[in-house]
Coordinates of C-alpha atoms in Angstrom, one line a residue:
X1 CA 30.4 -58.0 52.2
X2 CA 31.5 -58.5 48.4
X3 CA 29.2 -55.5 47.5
X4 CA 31.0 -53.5 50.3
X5 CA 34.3 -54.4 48.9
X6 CA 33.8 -53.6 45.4
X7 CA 32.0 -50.4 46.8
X8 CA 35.3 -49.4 48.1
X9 CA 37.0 -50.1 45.7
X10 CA 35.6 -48.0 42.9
X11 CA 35.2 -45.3 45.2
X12 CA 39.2 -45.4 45.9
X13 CA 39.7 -45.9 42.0
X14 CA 37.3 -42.3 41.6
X15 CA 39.5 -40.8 44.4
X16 CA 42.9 -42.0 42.2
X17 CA 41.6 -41.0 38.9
X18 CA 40.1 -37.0 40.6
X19 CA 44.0 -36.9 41.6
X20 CA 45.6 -36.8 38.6
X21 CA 46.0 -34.0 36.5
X22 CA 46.5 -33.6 32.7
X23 CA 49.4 -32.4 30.3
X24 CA 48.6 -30.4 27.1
X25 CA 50.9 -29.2 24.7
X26 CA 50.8 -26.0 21.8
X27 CA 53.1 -24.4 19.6
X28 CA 53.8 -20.8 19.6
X29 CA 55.3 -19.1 16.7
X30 CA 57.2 -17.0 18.2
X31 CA 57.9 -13.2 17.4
X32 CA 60.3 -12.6 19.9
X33 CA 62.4 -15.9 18.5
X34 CA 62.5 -14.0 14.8
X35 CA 66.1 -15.3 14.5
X36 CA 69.4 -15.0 11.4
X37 CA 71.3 -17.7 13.2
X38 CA 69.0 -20.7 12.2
X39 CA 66.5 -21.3 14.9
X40 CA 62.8 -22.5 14.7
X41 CA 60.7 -19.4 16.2
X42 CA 57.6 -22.5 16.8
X43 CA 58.7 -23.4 20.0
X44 CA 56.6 -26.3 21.6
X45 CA 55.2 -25.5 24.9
X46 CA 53.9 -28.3 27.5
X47 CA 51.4 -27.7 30.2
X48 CA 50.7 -29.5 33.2
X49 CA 46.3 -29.0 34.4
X50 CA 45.5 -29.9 37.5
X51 CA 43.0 -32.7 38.5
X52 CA 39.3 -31.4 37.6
X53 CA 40.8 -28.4 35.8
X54 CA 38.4 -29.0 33.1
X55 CA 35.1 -29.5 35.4
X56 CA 35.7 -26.0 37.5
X57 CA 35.8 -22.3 37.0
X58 CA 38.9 -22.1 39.0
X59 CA 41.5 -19.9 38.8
X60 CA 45.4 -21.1 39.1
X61 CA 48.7 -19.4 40.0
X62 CA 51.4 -20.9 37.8
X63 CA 55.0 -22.5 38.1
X64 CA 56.7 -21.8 35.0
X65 CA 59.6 -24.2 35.0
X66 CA 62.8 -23.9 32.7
X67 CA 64.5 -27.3 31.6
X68 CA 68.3 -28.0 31.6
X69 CA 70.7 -27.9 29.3
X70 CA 69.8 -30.5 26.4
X71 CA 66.3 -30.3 27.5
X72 CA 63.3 -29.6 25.9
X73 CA 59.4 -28.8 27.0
X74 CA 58.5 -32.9 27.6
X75 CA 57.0 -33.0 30.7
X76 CA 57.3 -36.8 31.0
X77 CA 55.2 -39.3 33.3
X78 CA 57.2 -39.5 36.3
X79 CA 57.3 -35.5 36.2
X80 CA 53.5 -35.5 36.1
X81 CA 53.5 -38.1 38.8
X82 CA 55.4 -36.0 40.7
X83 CA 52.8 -33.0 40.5
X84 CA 50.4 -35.1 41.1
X85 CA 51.5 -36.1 44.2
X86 CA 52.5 -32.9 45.5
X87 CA 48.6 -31.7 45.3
X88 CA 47.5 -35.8 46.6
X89 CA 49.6 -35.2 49.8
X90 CA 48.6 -31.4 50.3
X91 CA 52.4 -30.3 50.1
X92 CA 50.5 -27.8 47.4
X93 CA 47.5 -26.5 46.4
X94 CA 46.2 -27.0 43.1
X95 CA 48.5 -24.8 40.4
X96 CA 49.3 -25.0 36.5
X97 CA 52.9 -25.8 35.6
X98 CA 54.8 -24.8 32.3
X99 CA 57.3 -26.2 30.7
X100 CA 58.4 -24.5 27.1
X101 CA 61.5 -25.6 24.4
X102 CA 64.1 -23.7 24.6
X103 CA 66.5 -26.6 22.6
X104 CA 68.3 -25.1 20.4
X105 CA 71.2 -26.2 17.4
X106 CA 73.6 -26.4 20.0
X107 CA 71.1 -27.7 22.7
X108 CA 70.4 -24.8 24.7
X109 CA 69.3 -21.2 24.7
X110 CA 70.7 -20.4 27.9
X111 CA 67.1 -18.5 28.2
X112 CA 69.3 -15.0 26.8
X113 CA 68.3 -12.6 24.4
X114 CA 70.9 -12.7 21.8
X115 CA 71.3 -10.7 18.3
X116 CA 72.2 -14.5 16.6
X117 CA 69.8 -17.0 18.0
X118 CA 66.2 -14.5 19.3
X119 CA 65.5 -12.9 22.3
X120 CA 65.1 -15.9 24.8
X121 CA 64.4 -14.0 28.0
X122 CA 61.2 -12.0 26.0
X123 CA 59.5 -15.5 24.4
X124 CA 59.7 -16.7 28.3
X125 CA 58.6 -13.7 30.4
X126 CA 56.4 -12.1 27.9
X127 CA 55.1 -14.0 24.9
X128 CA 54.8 -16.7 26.8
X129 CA 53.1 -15.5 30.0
X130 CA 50.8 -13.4 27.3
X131 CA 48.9 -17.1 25.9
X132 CA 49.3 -18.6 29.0
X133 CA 46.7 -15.7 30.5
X134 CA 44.9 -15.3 27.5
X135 CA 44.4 -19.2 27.0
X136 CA 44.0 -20.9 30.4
X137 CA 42.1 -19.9 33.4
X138 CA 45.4 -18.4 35.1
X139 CA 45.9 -15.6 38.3
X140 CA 47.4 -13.5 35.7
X141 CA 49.4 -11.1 38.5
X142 CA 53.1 -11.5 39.2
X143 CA 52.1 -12.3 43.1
X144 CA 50.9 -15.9 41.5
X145 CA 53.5 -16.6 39.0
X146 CA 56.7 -18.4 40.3
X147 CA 59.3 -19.8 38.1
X148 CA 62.2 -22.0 38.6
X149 CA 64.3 -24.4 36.9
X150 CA 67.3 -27.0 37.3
X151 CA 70.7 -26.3 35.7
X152 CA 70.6 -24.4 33.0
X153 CA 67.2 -23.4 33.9
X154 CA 68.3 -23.0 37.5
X155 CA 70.3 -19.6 35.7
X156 CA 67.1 -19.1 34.0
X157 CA 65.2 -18.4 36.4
X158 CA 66.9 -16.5 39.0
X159 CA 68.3 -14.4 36.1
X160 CA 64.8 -13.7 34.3
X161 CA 63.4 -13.8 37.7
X162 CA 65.4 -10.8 38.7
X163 CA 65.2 -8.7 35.4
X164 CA 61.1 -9.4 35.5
X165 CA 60.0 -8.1 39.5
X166 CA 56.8 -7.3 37.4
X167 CA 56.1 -10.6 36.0
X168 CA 57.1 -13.3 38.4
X169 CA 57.0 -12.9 42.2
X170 CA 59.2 -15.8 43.4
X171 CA 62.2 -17.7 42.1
X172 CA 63.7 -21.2 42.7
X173 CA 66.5 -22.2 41.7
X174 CA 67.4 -25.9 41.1
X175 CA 71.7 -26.3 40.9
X176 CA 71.7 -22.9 38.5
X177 CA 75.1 -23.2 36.3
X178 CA 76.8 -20.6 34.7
X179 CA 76.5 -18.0 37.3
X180 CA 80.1 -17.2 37.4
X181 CA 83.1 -18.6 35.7
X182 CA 84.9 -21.3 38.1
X183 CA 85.9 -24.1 38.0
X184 CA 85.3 -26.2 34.9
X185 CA 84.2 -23.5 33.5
X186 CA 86.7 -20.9 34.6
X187 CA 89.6 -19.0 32.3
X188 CA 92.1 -21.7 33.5
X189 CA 90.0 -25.0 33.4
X190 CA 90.6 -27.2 30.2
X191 CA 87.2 -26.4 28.5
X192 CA 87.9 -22.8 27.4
X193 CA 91.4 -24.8 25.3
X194 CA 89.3 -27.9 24.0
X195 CA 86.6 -25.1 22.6
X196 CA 89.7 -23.6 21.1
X197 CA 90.6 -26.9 19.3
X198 CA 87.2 -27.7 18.4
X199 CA 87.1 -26.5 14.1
X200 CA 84.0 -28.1 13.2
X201 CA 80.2 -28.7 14.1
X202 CA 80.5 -32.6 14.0
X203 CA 83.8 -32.4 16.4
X204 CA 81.9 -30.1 18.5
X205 CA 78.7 -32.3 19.1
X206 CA 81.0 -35.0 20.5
X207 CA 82.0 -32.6 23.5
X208 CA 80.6 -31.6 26.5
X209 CA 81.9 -28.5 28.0
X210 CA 83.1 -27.0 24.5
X211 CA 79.8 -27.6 23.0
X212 CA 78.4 -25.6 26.3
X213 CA 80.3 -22.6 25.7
X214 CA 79.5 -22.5 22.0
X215 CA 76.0 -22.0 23.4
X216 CA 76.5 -19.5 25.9
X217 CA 79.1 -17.8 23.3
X218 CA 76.1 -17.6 20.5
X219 CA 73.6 -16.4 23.3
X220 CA 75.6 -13.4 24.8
X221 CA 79.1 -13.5 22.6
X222 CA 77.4 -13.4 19.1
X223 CA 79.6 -12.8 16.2
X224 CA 78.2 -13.4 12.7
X225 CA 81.7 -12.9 11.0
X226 CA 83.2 -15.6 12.6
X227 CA 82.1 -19.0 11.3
X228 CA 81.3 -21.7 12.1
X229 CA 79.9 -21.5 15.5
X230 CA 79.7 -17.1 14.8
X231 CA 80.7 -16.2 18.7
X232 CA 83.5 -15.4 20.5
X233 CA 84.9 -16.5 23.9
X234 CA 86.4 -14.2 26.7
X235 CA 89.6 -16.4 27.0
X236 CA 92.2 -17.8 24.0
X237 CA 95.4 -19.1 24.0
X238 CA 98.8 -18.9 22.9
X239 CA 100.6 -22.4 24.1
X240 CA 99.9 -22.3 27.9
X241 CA 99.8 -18.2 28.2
X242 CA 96.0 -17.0 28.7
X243 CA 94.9 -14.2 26.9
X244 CA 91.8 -12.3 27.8
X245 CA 89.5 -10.6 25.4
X246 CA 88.2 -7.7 27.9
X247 CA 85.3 -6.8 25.5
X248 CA 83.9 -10.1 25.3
X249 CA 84.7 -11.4 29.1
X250 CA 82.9 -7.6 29.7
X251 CA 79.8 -9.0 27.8
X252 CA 79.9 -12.7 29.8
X253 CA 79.9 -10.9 33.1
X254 CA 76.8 -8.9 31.9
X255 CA 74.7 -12.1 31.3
X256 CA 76.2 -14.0 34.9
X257 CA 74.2 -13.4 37.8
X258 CA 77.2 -13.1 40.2
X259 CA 78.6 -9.8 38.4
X260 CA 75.1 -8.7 37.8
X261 CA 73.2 -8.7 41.0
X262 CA 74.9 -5.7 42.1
X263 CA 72.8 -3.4 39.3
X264 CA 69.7 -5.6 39.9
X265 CA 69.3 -5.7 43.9
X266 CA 66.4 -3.5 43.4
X267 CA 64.4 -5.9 41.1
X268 CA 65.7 -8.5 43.6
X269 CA 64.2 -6.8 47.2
X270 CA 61.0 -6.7 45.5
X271 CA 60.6 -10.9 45.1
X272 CA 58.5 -12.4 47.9
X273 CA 61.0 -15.5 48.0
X274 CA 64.0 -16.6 46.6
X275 CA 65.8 -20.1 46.8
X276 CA 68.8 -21.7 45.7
X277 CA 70.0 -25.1 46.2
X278 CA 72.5 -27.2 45.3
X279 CA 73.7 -31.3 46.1
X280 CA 77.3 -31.5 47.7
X281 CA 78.4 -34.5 44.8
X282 CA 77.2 -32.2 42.4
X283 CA 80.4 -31.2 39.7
X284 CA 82.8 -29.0 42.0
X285 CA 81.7 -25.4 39.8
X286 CA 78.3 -25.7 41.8
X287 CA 79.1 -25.3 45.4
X288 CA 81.6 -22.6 44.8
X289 CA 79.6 -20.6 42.2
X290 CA 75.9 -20.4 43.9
X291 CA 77.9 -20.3 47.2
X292 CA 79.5 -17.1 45.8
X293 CA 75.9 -15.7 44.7
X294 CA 74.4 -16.4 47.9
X295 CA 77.2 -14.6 49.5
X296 CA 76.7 -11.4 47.6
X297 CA 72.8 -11.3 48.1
X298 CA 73.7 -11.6 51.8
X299 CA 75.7 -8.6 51.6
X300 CA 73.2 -6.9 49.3
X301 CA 70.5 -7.9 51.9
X302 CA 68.7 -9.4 49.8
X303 CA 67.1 -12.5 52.2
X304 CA 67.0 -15.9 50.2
X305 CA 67.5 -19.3 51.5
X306 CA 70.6 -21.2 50.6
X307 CA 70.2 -25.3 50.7
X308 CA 72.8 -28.3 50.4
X309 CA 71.5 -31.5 50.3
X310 CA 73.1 -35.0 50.1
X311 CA 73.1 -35.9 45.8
X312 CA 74.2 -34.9 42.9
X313 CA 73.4 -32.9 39.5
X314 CA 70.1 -35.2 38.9
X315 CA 69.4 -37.7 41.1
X316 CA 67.2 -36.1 44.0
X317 CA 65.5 -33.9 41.7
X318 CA 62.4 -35.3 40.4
X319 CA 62.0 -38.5 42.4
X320 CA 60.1 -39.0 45.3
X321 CA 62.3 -38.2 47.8
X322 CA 63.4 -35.3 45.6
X323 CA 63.7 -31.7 45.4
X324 CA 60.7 -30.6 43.6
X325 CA 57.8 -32.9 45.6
X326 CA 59.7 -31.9 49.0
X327 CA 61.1 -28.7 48.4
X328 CA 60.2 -26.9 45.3
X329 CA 56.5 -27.7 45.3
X330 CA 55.8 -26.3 49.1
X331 CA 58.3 -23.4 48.8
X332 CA 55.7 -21.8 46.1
X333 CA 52.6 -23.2 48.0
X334 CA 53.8 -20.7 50.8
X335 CA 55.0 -17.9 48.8
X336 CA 52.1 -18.0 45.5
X337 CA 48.5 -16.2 45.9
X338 CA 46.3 -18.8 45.4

């Protein structure tokens, strides 16, 4: 009986261990990050394996996954638990996951190609997708590559998703920010007057929303005359009157998917599945703004599914009653080639 039960025993502890995958990390040296506004171009990538990865011949579709805002590439342990788990309880099959720094001096790149900081948007969809297929035993066609992301890289994705029908196949989209300017972030909120305020890099790291719009400013606003954040901002003020730099607020809407689906609904018929979601006690700019995008790919035609759920910015995202085990992870079992 003892020899039975340490029997099963080690043959549930093989079965535990031949469920967990791996996480590797490189550094590329980027060309496309070739930058005058201060930026390391070595951008530190992370990559989730799958269990047995290194003991088969198999081929893997592949999630690349943009972080948030004040993120970088760390895939950390309950992240990895959380893959695991979505191949242990067959919500997925076995797929590779990628996870690359886009951190930047003011803690995000806002995954943009911009004349200041690099081309963001090529290091992702190109460079990137280039060593992933030349290094690892990927299905190196668009109908296998998915991408998504949460917040900041919840705009990441649908936007590079939708400029890229020939690299990616499928977008998900976890709370995107920034696709439209509402709310907190609209012409009236306060942010737009505090950035005004702000004179000086130290001030500005002790913000939220200013230090936000510093990075979106440098990433599609970039001006190298005007120190010493060198952007500029669609909105300024005189006392309490408004004034609008039509130039710059031209260039904003250019770079925010709600104003730029419109010129892109093409690129956007041609993804096998899109999805947005978003949790109702999220900030209020959420709702209104992906609310507002789903409504134009609706009128567009462009099918997509649309999802609130009960939480907030963070808290049902990568947990186990989460977003990404529940949601995220069988929305690209369905719609990848495996």
């Amino acid at each position: 009986m003892k020899k039975l039960l340490l029997f099963l025993i080690l043959h549930l502890s093989l079965i535990t261990f031949a469920q967990t995958g791996k996480v590797v990390s490189f550094t590329i040296n980027s060309k496309a990050l070739q930058n005058t506004g201060g930026e390391d171009p070595n951008r530190k990538v992370s990559v989730y394996l799958p269990p047995n990865y290194d003991a088969s011949t198999q081929r893997y579709p592949v999630i690349y996954y943009l972080h948030g805002f004040m993120g970088k590439d760390n895939i950390f342990p309950q992240m990895q638990k959380i893959l695991d788990e979505g191949i242990a309880r067959q919500k997925i099959k076995p797929f590779i996951f990628v996870q690359a720094d886009q951190y930047t001096l003011f803690e995000g790149s806002f995954y943009s190609n911009s004349s200041l900081t690099g081309n963001w948007d090529e290091f992702e969809s190109k460079e990137l997708v280039e060593y992933m297929d030349k290094n690892y035993r990927t299905l190196a066609t668009r109908e296998s590559r998915g991408i998504a992301g949460h917040s900041m890289g919840g705009y990441g994705a649908f936007k590079i998703g939708m400029l890229h029908p020939e690299v990616f196949s499928s977008i998900y989209a976890l709370s995107p920010g920034l696709l439209a300017m509402v709310k907190e972030f609209g012409p009236n909120s306060n942010s737009f007057k505090d950035v005004q305020n702000v004179k000086t890099v130290e001030d500005l790291k002790k913000t939220y929303y200013p230090k936000v719009l510093v990075a979106v400013g440098r990433a599609w606003s970039p001006n190298p005359n005007k120190p010493p954040f060198f952007c500029d901002f669609p909105f300024s003020y005189e006392g309490d009157k408004m004034i609008v730099n039509q130039p710059i607020l031209e260039k904003w809407e250019a770079n925010m998917p709600v104003y730029m689906v419109d010129k892109y609904a093409d690129n956007l018929r041609k993804m096998t599945a899109i999805k947005l979601d978003w949790g109702r006690n999220d900030s209020p700019r959420f709702p209104v703004q992906i609310g507002m995008l789903s409504q134009r790919l609706e009128n567009l035609g462009i099918n997509h599914f649309s999802e609130e759920y009960i939480g907030d910015h963070g808290n049902k995202i990568w947990t186990m009653d989460g977003r990404v085990l529940n949601d995220l992870l069988p929305f690209f079992n369905d719609y990848l080639k495996f």
